[in-house]
Coordinates of C-alpha atoms and ligand atoms in Angstrom, one line a residue:
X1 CA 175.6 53.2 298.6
X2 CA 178.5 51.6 296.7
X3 CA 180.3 50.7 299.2
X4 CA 177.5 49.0 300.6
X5 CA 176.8 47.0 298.1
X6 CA 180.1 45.9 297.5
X7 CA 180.3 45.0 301.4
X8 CA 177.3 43.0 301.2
X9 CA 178.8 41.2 297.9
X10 CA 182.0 40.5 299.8
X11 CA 181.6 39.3 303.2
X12 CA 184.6 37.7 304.3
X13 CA 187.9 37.2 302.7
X14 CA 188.9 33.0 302.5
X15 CA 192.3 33.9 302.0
X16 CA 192.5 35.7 305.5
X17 CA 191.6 31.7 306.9
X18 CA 193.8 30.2 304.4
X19 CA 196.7 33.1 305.3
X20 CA 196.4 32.2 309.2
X21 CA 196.2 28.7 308.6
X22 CA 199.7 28.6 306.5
X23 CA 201.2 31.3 309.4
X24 CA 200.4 28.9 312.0
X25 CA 201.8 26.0 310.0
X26 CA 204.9 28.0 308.7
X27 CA 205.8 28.9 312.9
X28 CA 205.2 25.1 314.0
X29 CA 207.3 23.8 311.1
X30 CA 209.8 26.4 311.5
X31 CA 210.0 25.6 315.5
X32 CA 210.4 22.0 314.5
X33 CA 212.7 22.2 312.2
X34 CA 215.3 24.5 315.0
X35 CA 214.7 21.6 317.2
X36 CA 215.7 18.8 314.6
X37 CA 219.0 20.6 313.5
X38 CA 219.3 20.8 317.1
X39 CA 219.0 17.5 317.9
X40 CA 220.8 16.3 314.7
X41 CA 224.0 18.5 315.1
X42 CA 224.5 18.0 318.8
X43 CA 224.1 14.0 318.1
X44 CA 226.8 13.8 315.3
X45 CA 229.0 16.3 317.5
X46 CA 228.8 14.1 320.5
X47 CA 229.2 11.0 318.2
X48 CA 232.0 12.6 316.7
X49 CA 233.6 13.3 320.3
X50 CA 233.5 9.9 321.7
X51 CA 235.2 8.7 318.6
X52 CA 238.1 11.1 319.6
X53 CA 238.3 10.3 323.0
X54 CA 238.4 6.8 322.1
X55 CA 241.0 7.5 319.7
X56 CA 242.9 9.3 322.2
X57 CA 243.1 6.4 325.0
X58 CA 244.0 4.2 322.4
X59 CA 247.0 6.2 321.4
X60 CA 248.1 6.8 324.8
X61 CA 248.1 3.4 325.7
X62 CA 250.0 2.3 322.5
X63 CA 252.3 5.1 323.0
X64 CA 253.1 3.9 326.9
X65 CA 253.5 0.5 325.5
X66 CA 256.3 1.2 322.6
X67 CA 258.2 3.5 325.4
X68 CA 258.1 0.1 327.7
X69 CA 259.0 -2.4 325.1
X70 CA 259.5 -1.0 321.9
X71 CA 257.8 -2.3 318.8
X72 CA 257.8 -5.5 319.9
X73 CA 255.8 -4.9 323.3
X74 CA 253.3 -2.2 321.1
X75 CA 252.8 -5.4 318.6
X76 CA 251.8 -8.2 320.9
X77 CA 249.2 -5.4 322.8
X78 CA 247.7 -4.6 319.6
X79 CA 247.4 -8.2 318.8
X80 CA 246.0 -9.0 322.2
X81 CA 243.5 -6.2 321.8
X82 CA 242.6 -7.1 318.5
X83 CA 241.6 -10.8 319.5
X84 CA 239.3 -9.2 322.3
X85 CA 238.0 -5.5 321.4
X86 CA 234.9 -5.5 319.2
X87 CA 235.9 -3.2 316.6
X88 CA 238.9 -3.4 315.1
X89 CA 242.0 0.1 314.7
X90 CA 244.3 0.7 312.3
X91 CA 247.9 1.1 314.1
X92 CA 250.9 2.4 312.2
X93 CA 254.0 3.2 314.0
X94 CA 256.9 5.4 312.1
X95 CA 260.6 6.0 313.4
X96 CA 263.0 8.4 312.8
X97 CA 264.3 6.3 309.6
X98 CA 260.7 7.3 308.2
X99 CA 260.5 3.4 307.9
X100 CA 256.1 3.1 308.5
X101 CA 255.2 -0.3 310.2
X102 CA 251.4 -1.2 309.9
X103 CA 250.3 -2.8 312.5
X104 CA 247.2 -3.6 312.0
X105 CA 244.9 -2.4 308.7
X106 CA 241.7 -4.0 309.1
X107 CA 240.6 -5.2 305.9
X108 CA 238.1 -3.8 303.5
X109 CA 238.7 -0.1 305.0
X110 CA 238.0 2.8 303.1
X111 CA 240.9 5.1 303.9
X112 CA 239.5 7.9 302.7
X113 CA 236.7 6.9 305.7
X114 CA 239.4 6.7 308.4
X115 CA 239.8 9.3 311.0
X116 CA 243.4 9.5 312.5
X117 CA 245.0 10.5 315.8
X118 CA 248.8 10.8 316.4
X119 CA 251.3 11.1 319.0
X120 CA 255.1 11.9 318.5
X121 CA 257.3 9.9 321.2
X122 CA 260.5 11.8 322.9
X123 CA 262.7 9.4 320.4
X124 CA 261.1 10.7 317.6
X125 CA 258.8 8.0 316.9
X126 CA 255.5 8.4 315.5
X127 CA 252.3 6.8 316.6
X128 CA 249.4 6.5 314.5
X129 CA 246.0 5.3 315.5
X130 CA 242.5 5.5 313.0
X131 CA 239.4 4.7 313.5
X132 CA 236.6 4.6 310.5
X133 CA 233.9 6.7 310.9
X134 CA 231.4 4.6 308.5
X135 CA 229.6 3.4 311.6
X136 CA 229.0 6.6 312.9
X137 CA 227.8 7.8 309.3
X138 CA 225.5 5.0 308.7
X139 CA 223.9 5.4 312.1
X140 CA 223.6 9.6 311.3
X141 CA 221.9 8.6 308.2
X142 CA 219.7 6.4 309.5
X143 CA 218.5 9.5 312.0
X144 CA 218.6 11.8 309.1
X145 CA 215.8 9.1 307.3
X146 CA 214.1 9.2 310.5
X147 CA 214.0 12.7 311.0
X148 CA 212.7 13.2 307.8
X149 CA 210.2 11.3 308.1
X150 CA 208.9 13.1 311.3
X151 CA 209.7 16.5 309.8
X152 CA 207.4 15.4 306.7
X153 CA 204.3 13.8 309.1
X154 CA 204.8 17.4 311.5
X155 CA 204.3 19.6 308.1
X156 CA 201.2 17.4 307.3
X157 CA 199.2 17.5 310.8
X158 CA 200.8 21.2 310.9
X159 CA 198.8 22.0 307.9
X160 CA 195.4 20.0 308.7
X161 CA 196.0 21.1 312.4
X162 CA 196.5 24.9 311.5
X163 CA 193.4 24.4 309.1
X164 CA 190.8 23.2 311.5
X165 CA 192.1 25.6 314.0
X166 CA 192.0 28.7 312.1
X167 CA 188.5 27.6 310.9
X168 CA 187.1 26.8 314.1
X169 CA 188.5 30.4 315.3
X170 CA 187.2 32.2 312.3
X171 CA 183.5 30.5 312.1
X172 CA 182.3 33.4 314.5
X173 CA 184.0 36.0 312.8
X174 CA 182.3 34.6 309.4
X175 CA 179.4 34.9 310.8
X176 CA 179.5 38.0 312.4
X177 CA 180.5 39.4 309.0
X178 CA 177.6 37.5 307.3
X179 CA 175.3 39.1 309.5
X180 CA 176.5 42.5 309.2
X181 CA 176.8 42.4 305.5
X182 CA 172.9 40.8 305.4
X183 CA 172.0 44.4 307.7
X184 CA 173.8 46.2 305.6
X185 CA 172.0 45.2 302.4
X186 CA 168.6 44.9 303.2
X187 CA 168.9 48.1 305.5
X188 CA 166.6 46.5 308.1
X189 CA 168.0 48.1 311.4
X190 CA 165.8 46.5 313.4
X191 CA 167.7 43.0 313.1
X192 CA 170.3 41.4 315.6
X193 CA 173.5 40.0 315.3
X194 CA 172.9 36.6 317.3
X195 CA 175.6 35.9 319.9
X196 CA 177.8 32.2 319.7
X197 CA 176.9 31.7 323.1
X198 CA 179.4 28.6 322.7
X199 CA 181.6 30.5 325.3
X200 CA 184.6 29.7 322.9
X201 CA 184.1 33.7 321.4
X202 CA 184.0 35.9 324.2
X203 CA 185.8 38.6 322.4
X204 CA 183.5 37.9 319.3
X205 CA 180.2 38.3 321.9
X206 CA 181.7 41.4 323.1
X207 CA 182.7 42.6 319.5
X208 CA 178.4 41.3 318.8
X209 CA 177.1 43.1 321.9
X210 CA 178.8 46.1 320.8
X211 CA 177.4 46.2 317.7
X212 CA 174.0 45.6 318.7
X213 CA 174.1 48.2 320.6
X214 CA 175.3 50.8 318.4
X215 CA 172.8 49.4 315.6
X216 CA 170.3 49.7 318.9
X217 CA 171.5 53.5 319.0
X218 CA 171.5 54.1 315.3
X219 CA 168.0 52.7 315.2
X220 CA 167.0 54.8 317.8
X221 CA 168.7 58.1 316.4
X222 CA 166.4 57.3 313.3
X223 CA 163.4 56.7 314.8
X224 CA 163.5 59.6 316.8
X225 CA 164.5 61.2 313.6
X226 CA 161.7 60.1 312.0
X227 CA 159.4 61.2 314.1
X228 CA 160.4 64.5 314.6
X229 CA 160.6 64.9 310.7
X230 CA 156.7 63.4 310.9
X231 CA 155.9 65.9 313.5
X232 CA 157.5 68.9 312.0
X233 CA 155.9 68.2 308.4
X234 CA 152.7 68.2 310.8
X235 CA 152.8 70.5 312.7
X236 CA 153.9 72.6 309.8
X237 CA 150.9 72.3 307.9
X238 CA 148.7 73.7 310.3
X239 CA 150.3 77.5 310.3
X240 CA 151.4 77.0 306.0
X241 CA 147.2 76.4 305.0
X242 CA 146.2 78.9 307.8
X243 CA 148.8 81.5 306.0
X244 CA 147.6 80.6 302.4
X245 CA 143.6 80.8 303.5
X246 CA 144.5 84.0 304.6
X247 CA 146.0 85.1 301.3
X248 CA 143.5 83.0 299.3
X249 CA 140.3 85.2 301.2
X250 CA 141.8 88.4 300.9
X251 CA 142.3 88.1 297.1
X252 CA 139.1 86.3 296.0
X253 CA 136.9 89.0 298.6
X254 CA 136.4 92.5 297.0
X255 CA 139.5 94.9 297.2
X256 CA 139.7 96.1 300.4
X257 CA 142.9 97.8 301.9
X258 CA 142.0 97.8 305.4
X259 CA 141.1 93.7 305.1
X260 CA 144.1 93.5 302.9
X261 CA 146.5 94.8 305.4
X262 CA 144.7 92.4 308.0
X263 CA 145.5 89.2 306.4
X264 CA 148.7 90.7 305.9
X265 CA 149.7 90.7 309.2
X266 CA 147.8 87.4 310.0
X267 CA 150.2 85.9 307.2
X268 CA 152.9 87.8 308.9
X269 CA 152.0 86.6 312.2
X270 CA 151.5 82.8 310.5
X271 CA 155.5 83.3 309.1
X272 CA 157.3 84.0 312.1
X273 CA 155.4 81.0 313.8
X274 CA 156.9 78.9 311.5
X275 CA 160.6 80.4 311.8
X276 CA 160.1 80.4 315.4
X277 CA 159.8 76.9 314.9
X278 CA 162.3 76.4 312.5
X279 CA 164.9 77.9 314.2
X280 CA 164.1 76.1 317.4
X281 CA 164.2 72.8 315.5
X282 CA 167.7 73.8 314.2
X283 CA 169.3 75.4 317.7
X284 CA 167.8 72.1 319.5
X285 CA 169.9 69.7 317.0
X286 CA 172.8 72.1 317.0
X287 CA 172.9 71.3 320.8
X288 CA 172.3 67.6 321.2
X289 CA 175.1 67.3 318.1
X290 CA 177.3 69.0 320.1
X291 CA 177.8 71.8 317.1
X292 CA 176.0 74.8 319.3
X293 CA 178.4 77.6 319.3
X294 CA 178.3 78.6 322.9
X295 CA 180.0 81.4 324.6
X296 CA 181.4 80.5 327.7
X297 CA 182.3 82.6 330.6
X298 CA 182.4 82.7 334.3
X299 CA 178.7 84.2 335.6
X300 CA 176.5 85.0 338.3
X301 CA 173.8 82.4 338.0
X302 CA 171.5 84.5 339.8
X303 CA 172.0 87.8 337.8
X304 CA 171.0 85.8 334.5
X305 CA 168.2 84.7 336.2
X306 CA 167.2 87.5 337.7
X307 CA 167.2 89.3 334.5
X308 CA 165.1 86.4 332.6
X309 CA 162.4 86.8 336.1
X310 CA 162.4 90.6 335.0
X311 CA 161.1 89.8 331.6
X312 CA 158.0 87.9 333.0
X313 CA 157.3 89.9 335.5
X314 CA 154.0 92.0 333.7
X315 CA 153.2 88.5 332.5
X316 CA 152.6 87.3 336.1
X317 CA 151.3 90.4 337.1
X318 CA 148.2 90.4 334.2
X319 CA 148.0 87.0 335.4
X320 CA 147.3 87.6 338.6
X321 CA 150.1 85.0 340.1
X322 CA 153.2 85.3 342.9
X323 CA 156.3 85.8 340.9
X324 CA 159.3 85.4 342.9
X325 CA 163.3 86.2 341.7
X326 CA 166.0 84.4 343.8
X327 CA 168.3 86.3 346.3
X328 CA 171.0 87.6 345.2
X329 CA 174.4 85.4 345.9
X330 CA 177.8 84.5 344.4
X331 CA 177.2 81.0 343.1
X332 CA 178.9 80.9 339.4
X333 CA 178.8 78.9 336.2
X334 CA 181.2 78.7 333.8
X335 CA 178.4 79.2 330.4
X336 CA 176.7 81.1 327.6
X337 CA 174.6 83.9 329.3
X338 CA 172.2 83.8 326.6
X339 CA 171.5 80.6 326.6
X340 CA 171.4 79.8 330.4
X341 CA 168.9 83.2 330.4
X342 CA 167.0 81.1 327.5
X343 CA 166.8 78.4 329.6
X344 CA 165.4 79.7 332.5
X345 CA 162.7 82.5 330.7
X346 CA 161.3 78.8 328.8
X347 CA 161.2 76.9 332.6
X348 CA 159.4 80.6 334.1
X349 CA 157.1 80.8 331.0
X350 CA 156.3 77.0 331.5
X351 CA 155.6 78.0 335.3
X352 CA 153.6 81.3 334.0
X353 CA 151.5 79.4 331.4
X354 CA 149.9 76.4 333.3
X355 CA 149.7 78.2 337.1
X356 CA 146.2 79.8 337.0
X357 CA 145.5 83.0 338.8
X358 CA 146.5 83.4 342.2
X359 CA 148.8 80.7 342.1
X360 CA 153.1 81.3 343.0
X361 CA 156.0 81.0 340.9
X362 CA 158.9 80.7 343.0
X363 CA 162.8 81.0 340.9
X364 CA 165.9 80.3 343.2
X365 CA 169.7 80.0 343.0
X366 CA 171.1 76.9 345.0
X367 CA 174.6 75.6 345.5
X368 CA 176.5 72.7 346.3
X369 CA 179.9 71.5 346.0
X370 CA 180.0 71.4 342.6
X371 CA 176.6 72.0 341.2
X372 CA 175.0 75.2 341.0
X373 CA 171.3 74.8 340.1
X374 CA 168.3 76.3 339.2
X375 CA 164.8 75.7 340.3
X376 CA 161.9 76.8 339.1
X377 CA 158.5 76.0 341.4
X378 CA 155.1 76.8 340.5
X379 CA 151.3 76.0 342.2
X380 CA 149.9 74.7 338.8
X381 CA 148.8 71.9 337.2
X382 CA 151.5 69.7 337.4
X383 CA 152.4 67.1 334.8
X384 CA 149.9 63.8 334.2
X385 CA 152.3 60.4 334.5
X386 CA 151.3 59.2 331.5
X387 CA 152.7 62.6 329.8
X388 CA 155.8 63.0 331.9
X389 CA 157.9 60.8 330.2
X390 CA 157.0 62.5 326.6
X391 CA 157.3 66.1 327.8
X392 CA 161.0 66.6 326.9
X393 CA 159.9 65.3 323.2
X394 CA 160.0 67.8 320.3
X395 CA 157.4 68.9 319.7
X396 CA 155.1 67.4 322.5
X397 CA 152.4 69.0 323.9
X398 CA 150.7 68.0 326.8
X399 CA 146.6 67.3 326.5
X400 CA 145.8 70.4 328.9
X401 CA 148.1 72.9 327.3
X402 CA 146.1 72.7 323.8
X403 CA 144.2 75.9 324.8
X404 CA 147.7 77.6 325.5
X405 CA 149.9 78.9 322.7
X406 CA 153.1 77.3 322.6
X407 CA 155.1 74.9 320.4
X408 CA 156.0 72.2 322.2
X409 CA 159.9 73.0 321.5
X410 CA 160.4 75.1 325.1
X411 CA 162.0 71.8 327.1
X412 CA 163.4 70.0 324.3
X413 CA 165.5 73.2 324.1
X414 CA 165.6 73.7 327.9
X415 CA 167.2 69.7 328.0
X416 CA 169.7 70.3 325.2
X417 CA 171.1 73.6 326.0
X418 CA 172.0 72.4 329.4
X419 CA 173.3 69.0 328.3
X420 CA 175.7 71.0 326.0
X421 CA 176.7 73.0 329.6
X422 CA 177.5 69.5 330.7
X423 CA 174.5 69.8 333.0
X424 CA 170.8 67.8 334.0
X425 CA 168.0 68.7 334.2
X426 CA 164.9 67.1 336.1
X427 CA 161.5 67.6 337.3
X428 CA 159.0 66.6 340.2
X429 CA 155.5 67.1 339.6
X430 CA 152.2 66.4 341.2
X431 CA 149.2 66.8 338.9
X432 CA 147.3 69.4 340.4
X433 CA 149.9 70.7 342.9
X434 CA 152.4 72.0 340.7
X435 CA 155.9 71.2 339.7
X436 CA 159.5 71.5 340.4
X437 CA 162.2 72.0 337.3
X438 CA 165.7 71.8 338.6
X439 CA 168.9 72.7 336.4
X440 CA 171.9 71.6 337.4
X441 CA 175.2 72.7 336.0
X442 CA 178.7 72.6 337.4
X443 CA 180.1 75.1 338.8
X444 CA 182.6 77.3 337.9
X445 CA 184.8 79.9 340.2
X446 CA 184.2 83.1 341.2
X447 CA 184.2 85.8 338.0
X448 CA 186.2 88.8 338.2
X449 CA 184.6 92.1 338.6
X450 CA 184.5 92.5 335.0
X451 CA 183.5 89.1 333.8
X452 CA 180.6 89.2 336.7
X453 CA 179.1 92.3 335.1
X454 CA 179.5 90.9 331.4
Ligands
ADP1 P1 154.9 74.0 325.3 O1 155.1 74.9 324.1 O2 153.6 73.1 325.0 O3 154.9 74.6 326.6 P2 157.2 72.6 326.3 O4 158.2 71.7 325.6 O5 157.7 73.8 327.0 O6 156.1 72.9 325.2 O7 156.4 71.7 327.3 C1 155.9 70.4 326.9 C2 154.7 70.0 327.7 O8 155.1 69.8 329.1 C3 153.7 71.1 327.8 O9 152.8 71.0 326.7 C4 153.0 70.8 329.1 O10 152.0 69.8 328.9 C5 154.0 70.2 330.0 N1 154.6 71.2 330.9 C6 155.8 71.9 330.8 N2 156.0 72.7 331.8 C7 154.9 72.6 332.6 C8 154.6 73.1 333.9 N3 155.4 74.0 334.5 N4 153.4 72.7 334.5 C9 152.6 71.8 333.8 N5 152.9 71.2 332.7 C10 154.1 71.6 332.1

């Protein structure tokens, strides 16, 4: 009940939206900011290598030209390169004396700016070239600014992006939830989730069609509960005031011993109706919840049958009808004999109780592959259409089978025991004619000597 209620009260977490929309932002952010260091530090590197290699051609070509003319010759080509080259070098040249000529020192430099190459000739001589790397600074700032400004405009549509996304994809889920806490709390069963149908959630129809059909299953579980609660509390009532009339007449009539001991045994008689039924009602749930504690072992079909046939046979006799026991033949289940013999005395008193004198009752043993089945064929009154659908109902009793005695418990038992076995069970009737009730259950291999006579 509780936790019902505080289902109902809760539907559906915002923060699980709000969560998945600042994941999805967090990973696109995070992917675009491995590709802008990327792209930053593989710009200033290869920035930062041209400069080199132009430092480097420069200094050979300074170098070549002192070997070739000596300071004079490395002069004039720096002067003559100067006049023409767009950006301007700082050249120094220092001999062996340590005496350090500048050459050329553009003006304004920063030399704490100035990026230096330099080359040591075979006379000792050293040749200094620098270039400043305040261009190349400016421009990587400029792409940092740049790049910031992306970076700032990705987080932005990565947030509203991620936020219209996560709530378009959590819409059906919101509404799934809404419409499972509104079952919840009113308790009304009989309601449906309705399904998007906007093809966008497939998995959330699936996840809806699921649950409709187990609230489709639960509803039916407590209908049918319902009923049989209904039918038991009625059918109840008609043995529980017989029992106290009884008891009611024999105390208010005059003491009597011999009419006291009567409507002791009619209350007697009235009692173990109602524990009959009871304990039907109980072994019948026990088997369709699958808690039945059956006893399985390898057995001769036809020797628990047989042995069920033998119990009816005076029945059939007083009755004047054609019993029949099936041949005897090695077709084995794997099952509880006292069930399975349960199963077939119900089907043969069935047969028994709506054949009319005269009439056959025919019980055989069949086998294929991996069924072994039961069949039980009698000349009576068959089954109505209308009924045949109800007649494996607790407590249903057909129209014609009033005047009989019976419970309308022997089927419902018949049907669960052998869906417990793992088995069917079917009939084919023809009002009038008779019908045909066939168990099948699979089969099991051949028992040893001992287990066949268990
Ligand atoms: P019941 O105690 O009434 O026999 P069952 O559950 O065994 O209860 O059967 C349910 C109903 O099915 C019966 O009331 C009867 O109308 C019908 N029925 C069952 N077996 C036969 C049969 N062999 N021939 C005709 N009707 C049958």
């Amino acid at each position: 009940m509780t936790s019902g209620t505080s289902a109902a009260s809760r539907p559906f977490h915002p923060a699980f939206g709000l969560r998945l929309a600042l994941w999805y932002a967090a990973l696109f952010v995070g992917g675009w900011a491995v590709v802008v260091f990327l792209t930053y530090w593989l710009t200033a590197a290869s920035l930062a290598q041209r400069d080199h290699e132009i430092l480097n051609a420069k200094l050979g070509q300074y170098a070549a030209a002192y070997e070739r003319g000596g300071l004079r010759a490395l002069t004039e080509t720096v002067q003559a390169e100067q006049r023409t080259a767009p950006e301007r070098l700082f050249v120094r040249v220092v001999d062996r004396g340590a005496e350090a000529i500048v050459l050329s020192q553009p003006e304004g430099w920063d030399l704490r700016r100035l990026e230096i190459a330099s080359l040591s000739l075979m006379d000792g001589t050293l040749v200094q070239v620098g270039k400043s790397t305040a261009a190349r600074e400016d421009l990587l700032a400029r792409f940092r600014a740049v790049l910031g400004m992306v970076t700032l405009t990705v987080v932005l549509v990565a947030l509203t992006g991620g936020f219209f996304v996560t709530r378009s994809a959590v819409r059906p889920i919101r509404r799934l939830t809404r419409a499972v806490a509104r079952i919840i709390s009113t308790g009304r069963t009989d309601e449906r989730v309705p399904l998007t149908g906007d093809g966008a959630g497939d998995a959330i129809d699936e996840l809806t069609r699921l649950f409709n059909a187990m609230l489709d299953k639960i509803e039916g579980l407590v209908t049918a509960m319902r009923g049989a609660l209904d039918n038991v509390s009625h059918d109840l009532r008609t043995p529980l005031t017989r029992l106290r009339g009884t008891a009611e007449m024999a105390l208010a009539a005059t003491p009597d011993l011999d009419r006291c001991r009567d409507a002791l045994a009619d209350c007697v008689e009235e009692s173990d109706r109602v524990l009959v039924m009871l304990n039907t009602l109980m072994d019948i749930s026990e088997a369709e919840s699958g808690t039945m504690h059956l006893r399985r072992e390898a057995l001769r079909l036809g020797d628990v049958v047989a042995r069920a046939v033998d119990l009816y046979r005076d029945v059939a006799d007083a009755k004047g009808i054609v019993l029949t026991a099936p041949t005897p033949a090695d077709i084995v289940v794997v099952a509880d004999g006292t069930r399975i013999e349960q199963v077939a005395a119900n089907l043969i008193d069935n047969a028994l109780k709506y054949t009319t004198a005269g009439g056959r009752v025919d019980v055989d043993v069949l086998a294929d592959s991996s069924r072994a089945r039961l069949r039980v064929r009698d000349t009576g009154a068959g089954i109505r259409p209308d009924e045949l659908p109800h007649i494996w109902d607790r407590l249903f009793r057909g129209d014609s089978s009033r005047t009989e005695r019976g419970l309308g418990l022997g089927l419902s038992l018949v049907k669960a025991i052998v869906e417990a076995h793992g088995g069917t069970v079917d009939v084919e009737t023809e009002p009038g004619k008779g019908s045909v009730f066939t168990v099948a259950l699979p089969r099991g291999e051949v028992p040893s000597k001992s287990a066949g006579q268990a």
